[in-house]
PDB file of C-alpha atoms in Angstrom:
ATOM      1  CA  UNK M   1      33.161  70.130  18.456  1.00 53.00           C
ATOM      2  CA  UNK M   2      33.496  66.645  17.029  1.00 63.00           C
ATOM      3  CA  UNK M   3      35.018  65.053  20.172  1.00 68.00           C
ATOM      4  CA  UNK M   4      32.334  66.546  22.428  1.00 72.00           C
ATOM      5  CA  UNK M   5      29.567  65.284  20.138  1.00 73.00           C
ATOM      6  CA  UNK M   6      31.065  61.797  20.288  1.00 72.00           C
ATOM      7  CA  UNK M   7      31.245  61.845  24.086  1.00 70.00           C
ATOM      8  CA  UNK M   8      27.626  63.027  24.324  1.00 73.00           C
ATOM      9  CA  UNK M   9      26.497  60.268  21.984  1.00 68.00           C
ATOM     10  CA  UNK M  10      28.461  57.695  23.970  1.00 68.00           C
ATOM     11  CA  UNK M  11      26.977  58.936  27.257  1.00 68.00           C
ATOM     12  CA  UNK M  12      23.461  58.807  25.841  1.00 68.00           C
ATOM     13  CA  UNK M  13      24.031  55.314  24.406  1.00 63.00           C
ATOM     14  CA  UNK M  14      25.404  53.944  27.677  1.00 68.00           C
ATOM     15  CA  UNK M  15      22.272  55.049  29.548  1.00 87.00           C
ATOM     16  CA  UNK M  16      20.206  52.646  27.485  1.00 94.00           C
ATOM     17  CA  UNK M  17      20.182  49.101  28.778  1.00 94.00           C
ATOM     18  CA  UNK M  18      21.560  46.269  26.708  1.00 94.00           C
ATOM     19  CA  UNK M  19      18.103  44.692  26.694  1.00 94.00           C
ATOM     20  CA  UNK M  20      16.597  47.850  25.224  1.00 95.00           C
ATOM     21  CA  UNK M  21      19.327  48.142  22.607  1.00 95.00           C
ATOM     22  CA  UNK M  22      18.804  44.501  21.622  1.00 94.00           C
ATOM     23  CA  UNK M  23      15.017  44.919  21.591  1.00 95.00           C
ATOM     24  CA  UNK M  24      14.446  42.290  24.274  1.00 95.00           C
ATOM     25  CA  UNK M  25      12.296  42.065  27.379  1.00 95.00           C
ATOM     26  CA  UNK M  26      14.554  39.585  29.148  1.00 96.00           C
ATOM     27  CA  UNK M  27      17.441  41.146  31.126  1.00 95.00           C
ATOM     28  CA  UNK M  28      20.703  40.795  29.202  1.00 96.00           C
ATOM     29  CA  UNK M  29      22.795  42.080  32.124  1.00 95.00           C
ATOM     30  CA  UNK M  30      21.338  39.489  34.490  1.00 96.00           C
ATOM     31  CA  UNK M  31      21.995  36.682  32.004  1.00 96.00           C
ATOM     32  CA  UNK M  32      25.564  37.995  31.628  1.00 95.00           C
ATOM     33  CA  UNK M  33      26.047  38.006  35.403  1.00 95.00           C
ATOM     34  CA  UNK M  34      24.671  34.469  35.728  1.00 95.00           C
ATOM     35  CA  UNK M  35      26.946  33.230  32.937  1.00 94.00           C
ATOM     36  CA  UNK M  36      29.991  34.750  34.602  1.00 94.00           C
ATOM     37  CA  UNK M  37      29.169  33.501  38.097  1.00 95.00           C
ATOM     38  CA  UNK M  38      28.225  30.030  36.835  1.00 94.00           C
ATOM     39  CA  UNK M  39      31.728  29.249  35.521  1.00 90.00           C
ATOM     40  CA  UNK M  40      30.331  27.655  32.363  1.00 91.00           C
ATOM     41  CA  UNK M  41      33.345  28.793  30.346  1.00 91.00           C
ATOM     42  CA  UNK M  42      36.528  30.747  30.954  1.00 91.00           C
ATOM     43  CA  UNK M  43      35.630  33.236  28.243  1.00 93.00           C
ATOM     44  CA  UNK M  44      32.641  34.089  26.082  1.00 93.00           C
ATOM     45  CA  UNK M  45      31.822  36.794  23.573  1.00 94.00           C
ATOM     46  CA  UNK M  46      30.025  40.049  24.254  1.00 93.00           C
ATOM     47  CA  UNK M  47      27.001  38.917  22.243  1.00 96.00           C
ATOM     48  CA  UNK M  48      26.599  35.605  24.071  1.00 95.00           C
ATOM     49  CA  UNK M  49      24.309  36.912  26.853  1.00 96.00           C
ATOM     50  CA  UNK M  50      22.242  38.801  24.258  1.00 96.00           C
ATOM     51  CA  UNK M  51      21.727  35.651  22.209  1.00 97.00           C
ATOM     52  CA  UNK M  52      20.915  33.561  25.283  1.00 96.00           C
ATOM     53  CA  UNK M  53      18.417  36.146  26.571  1.00 96.00           C
ATOM     54  CA  UNK M  54      16.766  36.174  23.128  1.00 96.00           C
ATOM     55  CA  UNK M  55      16.495  32.375  23.127  1.00 95.00           C
ATOM     56  CA  UNK M  56      15.025  32.344  26.649  1.00 94.00           C
ATOM     57  CA  UNK M  57      12.521  35.025  25.678  1.00 95.00           C
ATOM     58  CA  UNK M  58      11.522  33.122  22.547  1.00 93.00           C
ATOM     59  CA  UNK M  59      10.964  29.829  24.380  1.00 92.00           C
ATOM     60  CA  UNK M  60       9.002  31.565  27.138  1.00 92.00           C
ATOM     61  CA  UNK M  61       6.884  33.436  24.605  1.00 93.00           C
ATOM     62  CA  UNK M  62       6.048  30.215  22.744  1.00 91.00           C
ATOM     63  CA  UNK M  63       5.110  28.382  25.955  1.00 90.00           C
ATOM     64  CA  UNK M  64       2.947  31.243  27.204  1.00 92.00           C
ATOM     65  CA  UNK M  65       1.241  31.586  23.827  1.00 92.00           C
ATOM     66  CA  UNK M  66       0.249  27.908  23.703  1.00 90.00           C
ATOM     67  CA  UNK M  67      -0.809  27.964  27.386  1.00 91.00           C
ATOM     68  CA  UNK M  68      -2.811  31.149  26.799  1.00 92.00           C
ATOM     69  CA  UNK M  69      -4.663  29.510  23.930  1.00 90.00           C
ATOM     70  CA  UNK M  70      -5.471  26.512  26.148  1.00 87.00           C
ATOM     71  CA  UNK M  71      -6.670  28.843  28.902  1.00 90.00           C
ATOM     72  CA  UNK M  72      -8.857  30.726  26.443  1.00 90.00           C
ATOM     73  CA  UNK M  73     -10.440  27.472  25.250  1.00 89.00           C
ATOM     74  CA  UNK M  74     -11.264  26.429  28.811  1.00 86.00           C
ATOM     75  CA  UNK M  75     -12.652  29.937  29.503  1.00 90.00           C
ATOM     76  CA  UNK M  76     -10.405  30.518  32.502  1.00 89.00           C
ATOM     77  CA  UNK M  77      -9.277  34.030  33.508  1.00 91.00           C
ATOM     78  CA  UNK M  78      -5.659  33.096  34.340  1.00 92.00           C
ATOM     79  CA  UNK M  79      -3.000  30.723  33.060  1.00 90.00           C
ATOM     80  CA  UNK M  80      -2.516  27.924  35.587  1.00 89.00           C
ATOM     81  CA  UNK M  81       0.465  25.587  36.016  1.00 90.00           C
ATOM     82  CA  UNK M  82      -1.608  22.754  34.564  1.00 88.00           C
ATOM     83  CA  UNK M  83      -2.201  24.858  31.432  1.00 88.00           C
ATOM     84  CA  UNK M  84       1.558  25.285  31.040  1.00 89.00           C
ATOM     85  CA  UNK M  85       2.066  21.570  31.538  1.00 89.00           C
ATOM     86  CA  UNK M  86      -0.566  20.786  28.915  1.00 87.00           C
ATOM     87  CA  UNK M  87       1.000  23.293  26.524  1.00 86.00           C
ATOM     88  CA  UNK M  88       4.395  21.629  26.809  1.00 87.00           C
ATOM     89  CA  UNK M  89       2.852  18.197  26.285  1.00 88.00           C
ATOM     90  CA  UNK M  90       0.885  19.298  23.199  1.00 85.00           C
ATOM     91  CA  UNK M  91       3.589  21.343  21.468  1.00 84.00           C
ATOM     92  CA  UNK M  92       6.100  19.053  19.772  1.00 86.00           C
ATOM     93  CA  UNK M  93       8.856  21.686  19.708  1.00 84.00           C
ATOM     94  CA  UNK M  94       8.469  22.523  23.414  1.00 84.00           C
ATOM     95  CA  UNK M  95       8.234  18.848  24.300  1.00 86.00           C
ATOM     96  CA  UNK M  96      11.474  18.135  22.479  1.00 86.00           C
ATOM     97  CA  UNK M  97      13.219  21.127  24.050  1.00 83.00           C
ATOM     98  CA  UNK M  98      12.061  20.458  27.616  1.00 80.00           C
ATOM     99  CA  UNK M  99      12.098  16.684  27.336  1.00 80.00           C
ATOM    100  CA  UNK M 100      14.063  15.860  30.488  1.00 73.00           C
ATOM    101  CA  UNK M 101      12.840  18.634  32.752  1.00 64.00           C
ATOM    102  CA  UNK M 102       9.047  18.477  32.518  1.00 53.00           C
ATOM    103  CA  UNK M 103       8.645  14.789  33.278  1.00 50.00           C
ATOM    104  CA  UNK M 104      10.403  15.166  36.627  1.00 49.00           C
ATOM    105  CA  UNK M 105       8.099  17.938  37.825  1.00 50.00           C
ATOM    106  CA  UNK M 106       4.812  16.822  36.276  1.00 52.00           C
ATOM    107  CA  UNK M 107       3.358  15.725  39.625  1.00 55.00           C
ATOM    108  CA  UNK M 108       3.392  19.287  40.911  1.00 59.00           C
ATOM    109  CA  UNK M 109       0.695  20.653  38.581  1.00 59.00           C
ATOM    110  CA  UNK M 110      -2.737  19.059  38.862  1.00 58.00           C
ATOM    111  CA  UNK M 111      -4.790  19.039  35.659  1.00 59.00           C
ATOM    112  CA  UNK M 112      -8.008  21.078  35.658  1.00 59.00           C
ATOM    113  CA  UNK M 113     -10.363  18.089  35.606  1.00 62.00           C
ATOM    114  CA  UNK M 114      -8.769  16.511  38.716  1.00 60.00           C
ATOM    115  CA  UNK M 115      -8.890  19.581  40.947  1.00 58.00           C
ATOM    116  CA  UNK M 116     -11.053  19.583  44.030  1.00 60.00           C
ATOM    117  CA  UNK M 117     -12.994  22.728  44.888  1.00 60.00           C
ATOM    118  CA  UNK M 118     -11.891  24.425  48.122  1.00 61.00           C
ATOM    119  CA  UNK M 119     -14.010  23.596  51.142  1.00 64.00           C
ATOM    120  CA  UNK M 120     -16.119  26.496  52.329  1.00 64.00           C
ATOM    121  CA  UNK M 121     -15.840  27.364  55.979  1.00 65.00           C
ATOM    122  CA  UNK M 122     -19.223  27.864  57.540  1.00 63.00           C
ATOM    123  CA  UNK M 123     -19.479  29.766  60.773  1.00 62.00           C
ATOM    124  CA  UNK M 124     -20.949  27.867  63.685  1.00 62.00           C
ATOM    125  CA  UNK M 125     -23.818  29.228  65.745  1.00 61.00           C
ATOM    126  CA  UNK M 126     -21.656  29.679  68.835  1.00 60.00           C
ATOM    127  CA  UNK M 127     -19.334  32.672  68.971  1.00 55.00           C
ATOM    128  CA  UNK M 128     -16.597  33.114  71.516  1.00 49.00           C
TER     129      UNK M 128
END
């Protein structure tokens, strides 16, 4: 009976994803696949993708939290790219972490106060 109980436990455990077992929302298997296909190192430990997924989740959570607070202050319903950009600029830890990457792409997001409202299209009197 003991060997069959072990095999059942192993089968049940293998059905659970590595993300679920680690208590993460980010996909550990996808991070593992990207690490292997990226040729970053010849070998790495089994816990490396778990740790990296946890770090990515933590950084994303921090950025979204700060951006969400900024969105709440401006009474907007959704987080915009400019809110994320502002969050990274205001948070010293995020600024230090993303120092080289944000400055290159800062022209893409337009701050809220510089946005132009979309032009409304009015129908003309003539219809074809």
